mmCIF file of C-alpha atoms and ligand atoms in Angstrom:
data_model
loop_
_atom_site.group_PDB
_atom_site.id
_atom_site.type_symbol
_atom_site.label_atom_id
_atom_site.label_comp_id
_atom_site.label_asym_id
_atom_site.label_seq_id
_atom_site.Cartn_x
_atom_site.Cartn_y
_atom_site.Cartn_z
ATOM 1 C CA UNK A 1 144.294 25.277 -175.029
ATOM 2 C CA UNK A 2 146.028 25.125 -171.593
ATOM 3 C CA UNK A 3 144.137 22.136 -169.329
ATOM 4 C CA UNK A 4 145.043 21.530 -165.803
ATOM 5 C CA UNK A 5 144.139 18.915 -163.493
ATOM 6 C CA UNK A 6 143.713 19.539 -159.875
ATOM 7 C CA UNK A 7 144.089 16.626 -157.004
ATOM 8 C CA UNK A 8 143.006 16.975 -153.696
ATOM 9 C CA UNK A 9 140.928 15.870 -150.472
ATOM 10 C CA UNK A 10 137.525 16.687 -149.230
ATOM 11 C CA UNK A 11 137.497 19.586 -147.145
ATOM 12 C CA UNK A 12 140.998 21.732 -148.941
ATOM 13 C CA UNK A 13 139.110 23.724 -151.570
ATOM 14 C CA UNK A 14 140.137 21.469 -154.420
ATOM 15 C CA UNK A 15 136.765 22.222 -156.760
ATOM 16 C CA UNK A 16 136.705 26.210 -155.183
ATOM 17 C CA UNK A 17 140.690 26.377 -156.372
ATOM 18 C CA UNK A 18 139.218 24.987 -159.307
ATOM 19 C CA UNK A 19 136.158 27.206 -159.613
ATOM 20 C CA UNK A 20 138.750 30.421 -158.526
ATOM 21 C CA UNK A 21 140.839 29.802 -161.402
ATOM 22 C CA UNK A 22 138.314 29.334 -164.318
ATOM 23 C CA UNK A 23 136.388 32.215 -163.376
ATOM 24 C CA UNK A 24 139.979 34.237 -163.339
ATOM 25 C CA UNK A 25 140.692 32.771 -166.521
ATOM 26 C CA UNK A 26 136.971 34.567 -167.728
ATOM 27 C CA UNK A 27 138.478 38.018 -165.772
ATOM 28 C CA UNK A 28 141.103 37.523 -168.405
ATOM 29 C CA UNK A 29 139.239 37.536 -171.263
ATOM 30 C CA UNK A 30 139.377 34.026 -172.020
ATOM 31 C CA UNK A 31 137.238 30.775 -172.202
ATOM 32 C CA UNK A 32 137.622 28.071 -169.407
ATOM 33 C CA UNK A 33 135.517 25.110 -168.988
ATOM 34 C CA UNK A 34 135.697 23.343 -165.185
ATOM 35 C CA UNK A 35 134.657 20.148 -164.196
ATOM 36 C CA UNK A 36 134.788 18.549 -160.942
ATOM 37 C CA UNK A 37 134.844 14.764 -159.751
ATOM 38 C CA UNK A 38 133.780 13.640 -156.796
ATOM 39 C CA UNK A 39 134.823 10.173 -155.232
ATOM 40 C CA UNK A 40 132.921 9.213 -152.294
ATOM 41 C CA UNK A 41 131.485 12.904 -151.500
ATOM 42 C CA UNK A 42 132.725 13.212 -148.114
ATOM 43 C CA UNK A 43 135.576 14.839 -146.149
ATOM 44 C CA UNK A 44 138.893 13.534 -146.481
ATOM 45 C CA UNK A 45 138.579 11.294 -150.029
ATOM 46 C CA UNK A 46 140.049 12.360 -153.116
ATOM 47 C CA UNK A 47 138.542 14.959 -154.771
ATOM 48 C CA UNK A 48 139.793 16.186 -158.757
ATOM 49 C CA UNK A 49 139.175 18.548 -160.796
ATOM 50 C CA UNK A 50 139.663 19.637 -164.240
ATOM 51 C CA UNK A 51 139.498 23.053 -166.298
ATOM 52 C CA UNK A 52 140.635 24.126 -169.653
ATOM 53 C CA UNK A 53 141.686 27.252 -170.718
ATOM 54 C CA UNK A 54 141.470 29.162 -174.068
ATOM 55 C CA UNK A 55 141.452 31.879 -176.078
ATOM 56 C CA UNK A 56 138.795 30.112 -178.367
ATOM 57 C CA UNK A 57 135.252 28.659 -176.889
ATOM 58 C CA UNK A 58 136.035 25.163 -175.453
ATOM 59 C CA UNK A 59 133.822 22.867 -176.903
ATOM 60 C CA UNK A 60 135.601 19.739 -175.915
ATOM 61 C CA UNK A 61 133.248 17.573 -173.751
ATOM 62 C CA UNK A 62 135.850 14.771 -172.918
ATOM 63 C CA UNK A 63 138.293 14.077 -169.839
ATOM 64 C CA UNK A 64 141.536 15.369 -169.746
ATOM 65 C CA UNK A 65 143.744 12.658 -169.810
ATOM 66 C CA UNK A 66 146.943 14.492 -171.105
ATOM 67 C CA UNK A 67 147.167 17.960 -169.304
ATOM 68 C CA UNK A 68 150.043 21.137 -169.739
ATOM 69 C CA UNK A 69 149.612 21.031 -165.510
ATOM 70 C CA UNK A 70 148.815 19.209 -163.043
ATOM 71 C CA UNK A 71 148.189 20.616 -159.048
ATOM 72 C CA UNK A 72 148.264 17.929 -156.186
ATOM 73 C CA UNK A 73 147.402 19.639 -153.040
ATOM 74 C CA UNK A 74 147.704 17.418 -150.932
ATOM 75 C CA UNK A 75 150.828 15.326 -150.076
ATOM 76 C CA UNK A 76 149.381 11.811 -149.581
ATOM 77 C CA UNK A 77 147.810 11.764 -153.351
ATOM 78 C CA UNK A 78 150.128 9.306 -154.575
ATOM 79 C CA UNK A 79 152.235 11.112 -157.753
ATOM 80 C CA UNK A 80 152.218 7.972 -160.013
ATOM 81 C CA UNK A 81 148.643 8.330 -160.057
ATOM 82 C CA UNK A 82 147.671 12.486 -160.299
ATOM 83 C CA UNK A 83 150.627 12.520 -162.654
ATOM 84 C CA UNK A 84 149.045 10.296 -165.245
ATOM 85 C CA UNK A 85 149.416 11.325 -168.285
ATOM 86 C CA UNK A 86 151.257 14.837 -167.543
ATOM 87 C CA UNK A 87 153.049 16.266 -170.742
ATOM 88 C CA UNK A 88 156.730 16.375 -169.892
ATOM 89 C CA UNK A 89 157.097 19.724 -171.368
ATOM 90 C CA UNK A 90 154.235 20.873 -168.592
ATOM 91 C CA UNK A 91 153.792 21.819 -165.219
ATOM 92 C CA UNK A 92 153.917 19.929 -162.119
ATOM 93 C CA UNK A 93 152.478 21.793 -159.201
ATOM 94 C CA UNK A 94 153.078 20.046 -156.122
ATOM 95 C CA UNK A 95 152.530 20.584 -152.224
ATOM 96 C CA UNK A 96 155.340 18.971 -150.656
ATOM 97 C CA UNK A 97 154.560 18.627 -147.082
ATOM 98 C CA UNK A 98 157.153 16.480 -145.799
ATOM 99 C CA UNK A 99 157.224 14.565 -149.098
ATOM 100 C CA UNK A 100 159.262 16.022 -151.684
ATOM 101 C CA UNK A 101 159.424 13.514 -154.440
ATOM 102 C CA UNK A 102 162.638 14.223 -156.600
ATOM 103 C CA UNK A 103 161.932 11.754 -158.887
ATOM 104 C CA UNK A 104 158.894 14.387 -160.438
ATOM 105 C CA UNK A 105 161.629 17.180 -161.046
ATOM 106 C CA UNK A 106 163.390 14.830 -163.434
ATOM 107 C CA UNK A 107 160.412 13.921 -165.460
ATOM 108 C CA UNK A 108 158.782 17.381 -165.879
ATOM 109 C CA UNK A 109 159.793 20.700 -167.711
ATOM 110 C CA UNK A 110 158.709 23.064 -164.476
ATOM 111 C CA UNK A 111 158.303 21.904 -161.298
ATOM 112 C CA UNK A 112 156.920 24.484 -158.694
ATOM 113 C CA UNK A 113 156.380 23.487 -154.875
ATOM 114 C CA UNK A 114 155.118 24.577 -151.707
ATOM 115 C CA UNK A 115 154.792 23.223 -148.131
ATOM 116 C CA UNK A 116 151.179 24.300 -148.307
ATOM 117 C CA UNK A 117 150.293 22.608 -145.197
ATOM 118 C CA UNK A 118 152.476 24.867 -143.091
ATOM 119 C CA UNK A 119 151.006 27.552 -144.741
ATOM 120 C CA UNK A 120 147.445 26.706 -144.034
ATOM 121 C CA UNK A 121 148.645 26.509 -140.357
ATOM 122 C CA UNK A 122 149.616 29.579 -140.132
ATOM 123 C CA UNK A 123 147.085 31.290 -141.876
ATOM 124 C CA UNK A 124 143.916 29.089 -140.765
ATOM 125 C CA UNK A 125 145.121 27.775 -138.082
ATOM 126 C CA UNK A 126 144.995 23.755 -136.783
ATOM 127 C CA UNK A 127 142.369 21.747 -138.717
ATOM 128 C CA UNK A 128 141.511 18.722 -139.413
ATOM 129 C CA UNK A 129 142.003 18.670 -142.740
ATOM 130 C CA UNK A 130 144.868 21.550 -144.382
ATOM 131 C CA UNK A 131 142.673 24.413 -146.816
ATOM 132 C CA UNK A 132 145.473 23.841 -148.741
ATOM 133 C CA UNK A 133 143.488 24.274 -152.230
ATOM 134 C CA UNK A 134 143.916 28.640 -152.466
ATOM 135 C CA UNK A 135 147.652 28.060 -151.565
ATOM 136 C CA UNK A 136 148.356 25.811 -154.361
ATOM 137 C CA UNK A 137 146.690 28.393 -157.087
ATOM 138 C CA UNK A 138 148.806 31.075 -155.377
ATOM 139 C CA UNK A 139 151.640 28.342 -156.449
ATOM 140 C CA UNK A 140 150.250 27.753 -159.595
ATOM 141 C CA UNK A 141 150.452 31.673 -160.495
ATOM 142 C CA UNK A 142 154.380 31.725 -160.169
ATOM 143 C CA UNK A 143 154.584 28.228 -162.525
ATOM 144 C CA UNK A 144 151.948 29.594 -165.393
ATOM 145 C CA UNK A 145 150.762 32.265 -166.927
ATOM 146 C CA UNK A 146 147.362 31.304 -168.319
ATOM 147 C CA UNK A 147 145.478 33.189 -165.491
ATOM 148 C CA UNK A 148 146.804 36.778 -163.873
ATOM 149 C CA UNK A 149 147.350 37.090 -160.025
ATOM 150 C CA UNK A 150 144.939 40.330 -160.163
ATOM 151 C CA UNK A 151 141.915 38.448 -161.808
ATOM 152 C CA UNK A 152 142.462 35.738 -159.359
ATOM 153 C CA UNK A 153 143.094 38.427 -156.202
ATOM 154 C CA UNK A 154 139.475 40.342 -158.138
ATOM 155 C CA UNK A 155 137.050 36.946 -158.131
ATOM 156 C CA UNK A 156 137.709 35.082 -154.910
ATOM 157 C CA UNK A 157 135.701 36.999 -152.919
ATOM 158 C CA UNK A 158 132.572 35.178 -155.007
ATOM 159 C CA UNK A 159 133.996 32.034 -153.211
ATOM 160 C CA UNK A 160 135.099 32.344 -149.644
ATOM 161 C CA UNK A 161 132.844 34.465 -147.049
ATOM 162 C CA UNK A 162 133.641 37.879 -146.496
ATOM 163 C CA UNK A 163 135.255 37.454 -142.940
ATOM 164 C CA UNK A 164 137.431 34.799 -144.691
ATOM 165 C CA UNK A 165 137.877 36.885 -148.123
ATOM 166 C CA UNK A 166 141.491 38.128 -146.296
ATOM 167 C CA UNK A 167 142.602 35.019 -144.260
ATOM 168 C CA UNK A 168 142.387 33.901 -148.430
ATOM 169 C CA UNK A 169 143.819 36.505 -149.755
ATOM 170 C CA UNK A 170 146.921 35.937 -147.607
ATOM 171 C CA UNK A 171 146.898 31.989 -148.259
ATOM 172 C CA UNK A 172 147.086 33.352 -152.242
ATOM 173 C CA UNK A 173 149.918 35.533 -151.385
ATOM 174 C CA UNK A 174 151.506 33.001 -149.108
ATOM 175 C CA UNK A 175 151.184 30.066 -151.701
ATOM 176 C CA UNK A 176 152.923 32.682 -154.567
ATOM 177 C CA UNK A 177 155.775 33.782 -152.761
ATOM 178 C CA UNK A 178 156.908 30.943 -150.606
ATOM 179 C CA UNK A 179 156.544 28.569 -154.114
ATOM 180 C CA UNK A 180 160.182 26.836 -155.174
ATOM 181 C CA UNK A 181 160.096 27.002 -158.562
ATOM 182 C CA UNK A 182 162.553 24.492 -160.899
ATOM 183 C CA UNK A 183 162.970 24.327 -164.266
ATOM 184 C CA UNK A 184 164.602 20.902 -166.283
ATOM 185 C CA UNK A 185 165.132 21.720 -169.603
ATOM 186 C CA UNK A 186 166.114 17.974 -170.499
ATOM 187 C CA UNK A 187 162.426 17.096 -170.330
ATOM 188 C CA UNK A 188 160.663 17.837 -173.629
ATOM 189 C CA UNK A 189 158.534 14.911 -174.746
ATOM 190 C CA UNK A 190 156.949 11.644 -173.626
ATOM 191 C CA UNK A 191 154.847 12.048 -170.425
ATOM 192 C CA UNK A 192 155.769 11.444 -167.132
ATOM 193 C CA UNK A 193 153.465 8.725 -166.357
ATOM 194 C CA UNK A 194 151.486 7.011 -169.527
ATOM 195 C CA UNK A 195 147.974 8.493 -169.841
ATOM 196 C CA UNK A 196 145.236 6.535 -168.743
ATOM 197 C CA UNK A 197 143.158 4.951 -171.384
ATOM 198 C CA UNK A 198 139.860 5.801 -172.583
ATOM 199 C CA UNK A 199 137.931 4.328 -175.398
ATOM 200 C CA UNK A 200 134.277 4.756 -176.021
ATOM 201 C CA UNK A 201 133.888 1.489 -177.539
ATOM 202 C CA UNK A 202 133.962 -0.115 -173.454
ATOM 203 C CA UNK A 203 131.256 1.533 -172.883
ATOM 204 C CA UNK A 204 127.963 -0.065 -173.459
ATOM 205 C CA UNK A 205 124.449 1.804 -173.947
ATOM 206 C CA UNK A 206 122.359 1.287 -170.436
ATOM 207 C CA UNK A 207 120.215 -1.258 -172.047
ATOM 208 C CA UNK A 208 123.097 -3.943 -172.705
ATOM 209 C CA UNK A 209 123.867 -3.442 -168.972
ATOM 210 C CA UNK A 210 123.926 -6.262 -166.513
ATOM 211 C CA UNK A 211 121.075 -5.847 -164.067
ATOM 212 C CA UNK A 212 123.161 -4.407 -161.236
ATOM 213 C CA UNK A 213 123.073 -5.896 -157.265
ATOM 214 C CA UNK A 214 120.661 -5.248 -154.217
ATOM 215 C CA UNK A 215 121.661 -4.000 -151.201
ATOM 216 C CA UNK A 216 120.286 -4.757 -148.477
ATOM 217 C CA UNK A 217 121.386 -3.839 -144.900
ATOM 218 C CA UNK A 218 123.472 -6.843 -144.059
ATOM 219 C CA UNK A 219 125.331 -5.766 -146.914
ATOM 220 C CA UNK A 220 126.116 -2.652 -146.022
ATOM 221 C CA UNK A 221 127.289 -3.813 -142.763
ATOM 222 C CA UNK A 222 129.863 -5.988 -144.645
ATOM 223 C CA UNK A 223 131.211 -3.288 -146.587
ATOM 224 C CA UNK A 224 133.416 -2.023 -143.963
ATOM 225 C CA UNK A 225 133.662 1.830 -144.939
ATOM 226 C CA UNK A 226 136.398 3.068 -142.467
ATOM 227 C CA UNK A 227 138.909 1.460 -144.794
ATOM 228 C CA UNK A 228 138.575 4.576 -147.202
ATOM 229 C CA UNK A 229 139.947 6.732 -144.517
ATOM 230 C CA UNK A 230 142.391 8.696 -144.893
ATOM 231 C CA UNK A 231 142.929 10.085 -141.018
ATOM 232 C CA UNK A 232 141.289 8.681 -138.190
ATOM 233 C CA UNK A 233 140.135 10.674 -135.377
ATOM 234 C CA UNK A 234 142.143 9.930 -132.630
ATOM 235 C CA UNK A 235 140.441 10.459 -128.198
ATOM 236 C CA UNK A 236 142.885 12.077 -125.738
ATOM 237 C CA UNK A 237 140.872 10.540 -122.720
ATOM 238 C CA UNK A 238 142.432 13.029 -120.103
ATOM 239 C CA UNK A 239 141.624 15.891 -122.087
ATOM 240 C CA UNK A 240 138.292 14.390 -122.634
ATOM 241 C CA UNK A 241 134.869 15.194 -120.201
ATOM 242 C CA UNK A 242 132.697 13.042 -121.249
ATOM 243 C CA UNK A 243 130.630 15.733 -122.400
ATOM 244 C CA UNK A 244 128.700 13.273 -124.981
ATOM 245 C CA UNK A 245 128.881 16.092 -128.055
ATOM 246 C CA UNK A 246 130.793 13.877 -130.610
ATOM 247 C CA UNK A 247 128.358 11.068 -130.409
ATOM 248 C CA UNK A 248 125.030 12.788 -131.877
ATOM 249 C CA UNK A 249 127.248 15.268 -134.273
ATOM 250 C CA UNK A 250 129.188 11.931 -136.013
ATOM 251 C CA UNK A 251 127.433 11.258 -139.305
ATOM 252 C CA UNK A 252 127.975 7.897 -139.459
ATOM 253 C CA UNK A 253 126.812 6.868 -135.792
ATOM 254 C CA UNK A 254 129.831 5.528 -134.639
ATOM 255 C CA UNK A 255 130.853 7.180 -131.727
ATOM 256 C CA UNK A 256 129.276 5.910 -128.188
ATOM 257 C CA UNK A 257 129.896 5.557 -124.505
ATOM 258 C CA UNK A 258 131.399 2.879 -122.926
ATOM 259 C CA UNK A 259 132.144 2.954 -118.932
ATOM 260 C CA UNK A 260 132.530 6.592 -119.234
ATOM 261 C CA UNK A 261 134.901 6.533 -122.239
ATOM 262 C CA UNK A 262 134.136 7.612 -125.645
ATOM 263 C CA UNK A 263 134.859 5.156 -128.188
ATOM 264 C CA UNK A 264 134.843 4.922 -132.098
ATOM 265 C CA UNK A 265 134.397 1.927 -134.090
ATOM 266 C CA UNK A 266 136.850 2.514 -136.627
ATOM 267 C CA UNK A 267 135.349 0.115 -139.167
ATOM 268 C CA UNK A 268 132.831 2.015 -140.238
ATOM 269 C CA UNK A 269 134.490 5.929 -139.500
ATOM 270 C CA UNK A 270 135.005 7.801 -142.352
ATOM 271 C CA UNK A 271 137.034 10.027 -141.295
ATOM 272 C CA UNK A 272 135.252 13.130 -142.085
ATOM 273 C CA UNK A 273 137.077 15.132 -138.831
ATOM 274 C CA UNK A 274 133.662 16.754 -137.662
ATOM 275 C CA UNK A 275 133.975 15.183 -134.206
ATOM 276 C CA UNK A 276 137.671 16.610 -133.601
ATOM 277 C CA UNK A 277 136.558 20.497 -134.988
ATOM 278 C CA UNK A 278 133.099 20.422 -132.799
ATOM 279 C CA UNK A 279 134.441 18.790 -129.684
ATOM 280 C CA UNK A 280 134.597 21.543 -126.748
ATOM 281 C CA UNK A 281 137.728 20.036 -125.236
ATOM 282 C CA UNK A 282 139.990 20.078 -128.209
ATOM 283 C CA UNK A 283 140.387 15.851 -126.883
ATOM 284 C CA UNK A 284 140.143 14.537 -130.249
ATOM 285 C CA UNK A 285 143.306 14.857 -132.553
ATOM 286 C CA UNK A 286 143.008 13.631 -136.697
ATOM 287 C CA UNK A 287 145.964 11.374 -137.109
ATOM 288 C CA UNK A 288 147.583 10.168 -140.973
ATOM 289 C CA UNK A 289 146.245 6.276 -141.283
ATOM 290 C CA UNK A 290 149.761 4.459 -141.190
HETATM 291 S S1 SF4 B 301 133.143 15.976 -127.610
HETATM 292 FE FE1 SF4 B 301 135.238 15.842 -126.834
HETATM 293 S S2 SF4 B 301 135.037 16.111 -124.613
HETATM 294 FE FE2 SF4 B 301 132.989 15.649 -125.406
HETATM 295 S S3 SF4 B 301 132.825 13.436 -125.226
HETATM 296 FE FE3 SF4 B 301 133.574 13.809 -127.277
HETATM 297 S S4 SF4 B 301 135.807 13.684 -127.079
HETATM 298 FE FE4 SF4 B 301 135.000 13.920 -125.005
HETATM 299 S S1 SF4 B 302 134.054 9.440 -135.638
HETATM 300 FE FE1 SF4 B 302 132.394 10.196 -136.941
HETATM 301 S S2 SF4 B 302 132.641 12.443 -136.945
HETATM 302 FE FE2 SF4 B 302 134.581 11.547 -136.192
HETATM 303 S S3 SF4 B 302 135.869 11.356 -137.999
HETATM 304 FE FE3 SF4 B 302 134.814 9.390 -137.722
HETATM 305 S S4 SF4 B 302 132.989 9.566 -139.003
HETATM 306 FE FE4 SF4 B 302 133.748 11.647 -138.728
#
């Protein structure tokens, strides 16, 4: 059995790169089993997902806590935490963007990156948030072998829309050949961060459960949600008209008008990036949170 975990952001592709590569592994012949995990469901929070891979029928139900690979997709998932628990002898698939971490390509047997940022500049153009996720399987195909490059190339039109079935296509073929691929044959046991612990007997049956809180609005209001952001939207005012579109299209309500200038309350924005793709002006900008 071959497991991988995938680490990502809202908005990349993380659980379609996930989806692409089971359903290539089933092109193959073979028997995957995908799960993904959502954090907060929204654009721009971490995102994972996991699938197995095998020539048997997976019937393993539980979390993968020690996998052959693991893909981080985007630069700002911090390594000592999406590297829990990788095997030494595995696979680290990483996508460097202006990060390279050189401690990783000590601790793992194959370390394969890509700046898959740039790529998903060039091939999608400026976004918000990098579709970084088809890249990084691309990667992924030069590092392993458990899926083929034609199955994938063969299913991922069942996951991107046909006008962008060849932007995709070219991401995939971008991600492959532009992938730095290492090998550290000093690496051969051990893990190169210690696997997260799980043990059943934590978990208690629903009816030993504390009753939980109630939340009321006040709250809510407490709970100051913008500090889960990853990027914050950022207002060019001279580029800006005024035009009033990023205030009803925000789906947290916190864009408004004040003397003629658009303003966000950052406490509460999630950073989602809808406001910078829909304005007509191209004024708003999605910055890194420092
Ligand atoms: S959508 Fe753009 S141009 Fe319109 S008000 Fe918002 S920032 Fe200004
Ligand atoms: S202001 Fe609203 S639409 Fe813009 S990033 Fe924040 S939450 Fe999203």
């Amino acid at each position: 059995m071959f497991e991988i975990s995938l680490f990502g952001r809202g908005g990349q592709g993380i659980v379609t790169a996930a989806s692409v590569i089971a359903d290539a592994a089933l092109h193959d012949g073979r028997y995957p089993q995908k799960m993904p995990v959502y954090g907060a469901a929204r654009r721009g929070d971490t995102v994972k997902a996991f699938v197995r891979v095998d020539t048997e029928p997976v019937l393993l139900r539980a979390p993968i806590l020690t996998p052959d690979c693991v893909m981080i997709c985007d630069a700002s998932i911090p390594l000592h935490d999406a590297g829990r628990g990788l095997r030494a002898s595995g696979v680290l698939v990483l996508n460097d963007a202006g990060i390279p971490d050189v401690a990783a390509r000590a601790g793992v047997r194959t370390f394969c990156c890509v700046d898959a940022n740039a790529v998903s500049r060039e091939v999608f153009g400026p976004l918000p948030i990098p579709l970084t996720g088809i890249i990084m399987v691309g990667a992924l195909l030069r590092a392993v072998s458990v899926i083929g490059e034609a199955s994938v190339r063969a299913v991922l039109g069942r996951y991107v829309s046909r006008d962008m079935l060849e932007k995709n296509l070219r991401a995939l073929h971008e991600g492959f050949t532009r992938a730095r691929l290492e090998s550290n044959e000093k690496a051969e046991s051990g893990y190169l961060f210690a696997p997260a612990a799980w043990d059943d007997a934590d978990l208690l049956p629903y009816q030993e459960l504390s009753p939980g809180p109630v939340f009321t609005p006040e709250t809510l209001v407490d709970l100051k949600t913008g500090s889960w952001r990853s990027k914050r939207p950022r207002i060019d005012a001279a580029r800006c008209r005024a035009c009033g579109r990023c205030r009803p299209i925000c789906p947290e309500g916190v864009v408004w008008e004040d003397n003629e200038e658009m303003v966000i309350d950052y406490d509460y924005c999630k950073g989602c990036g809808i406001c910078a793709r829909e304005c007509p002006c191209e004024a708003i900008s999605m910055v890194e949170e420092q």
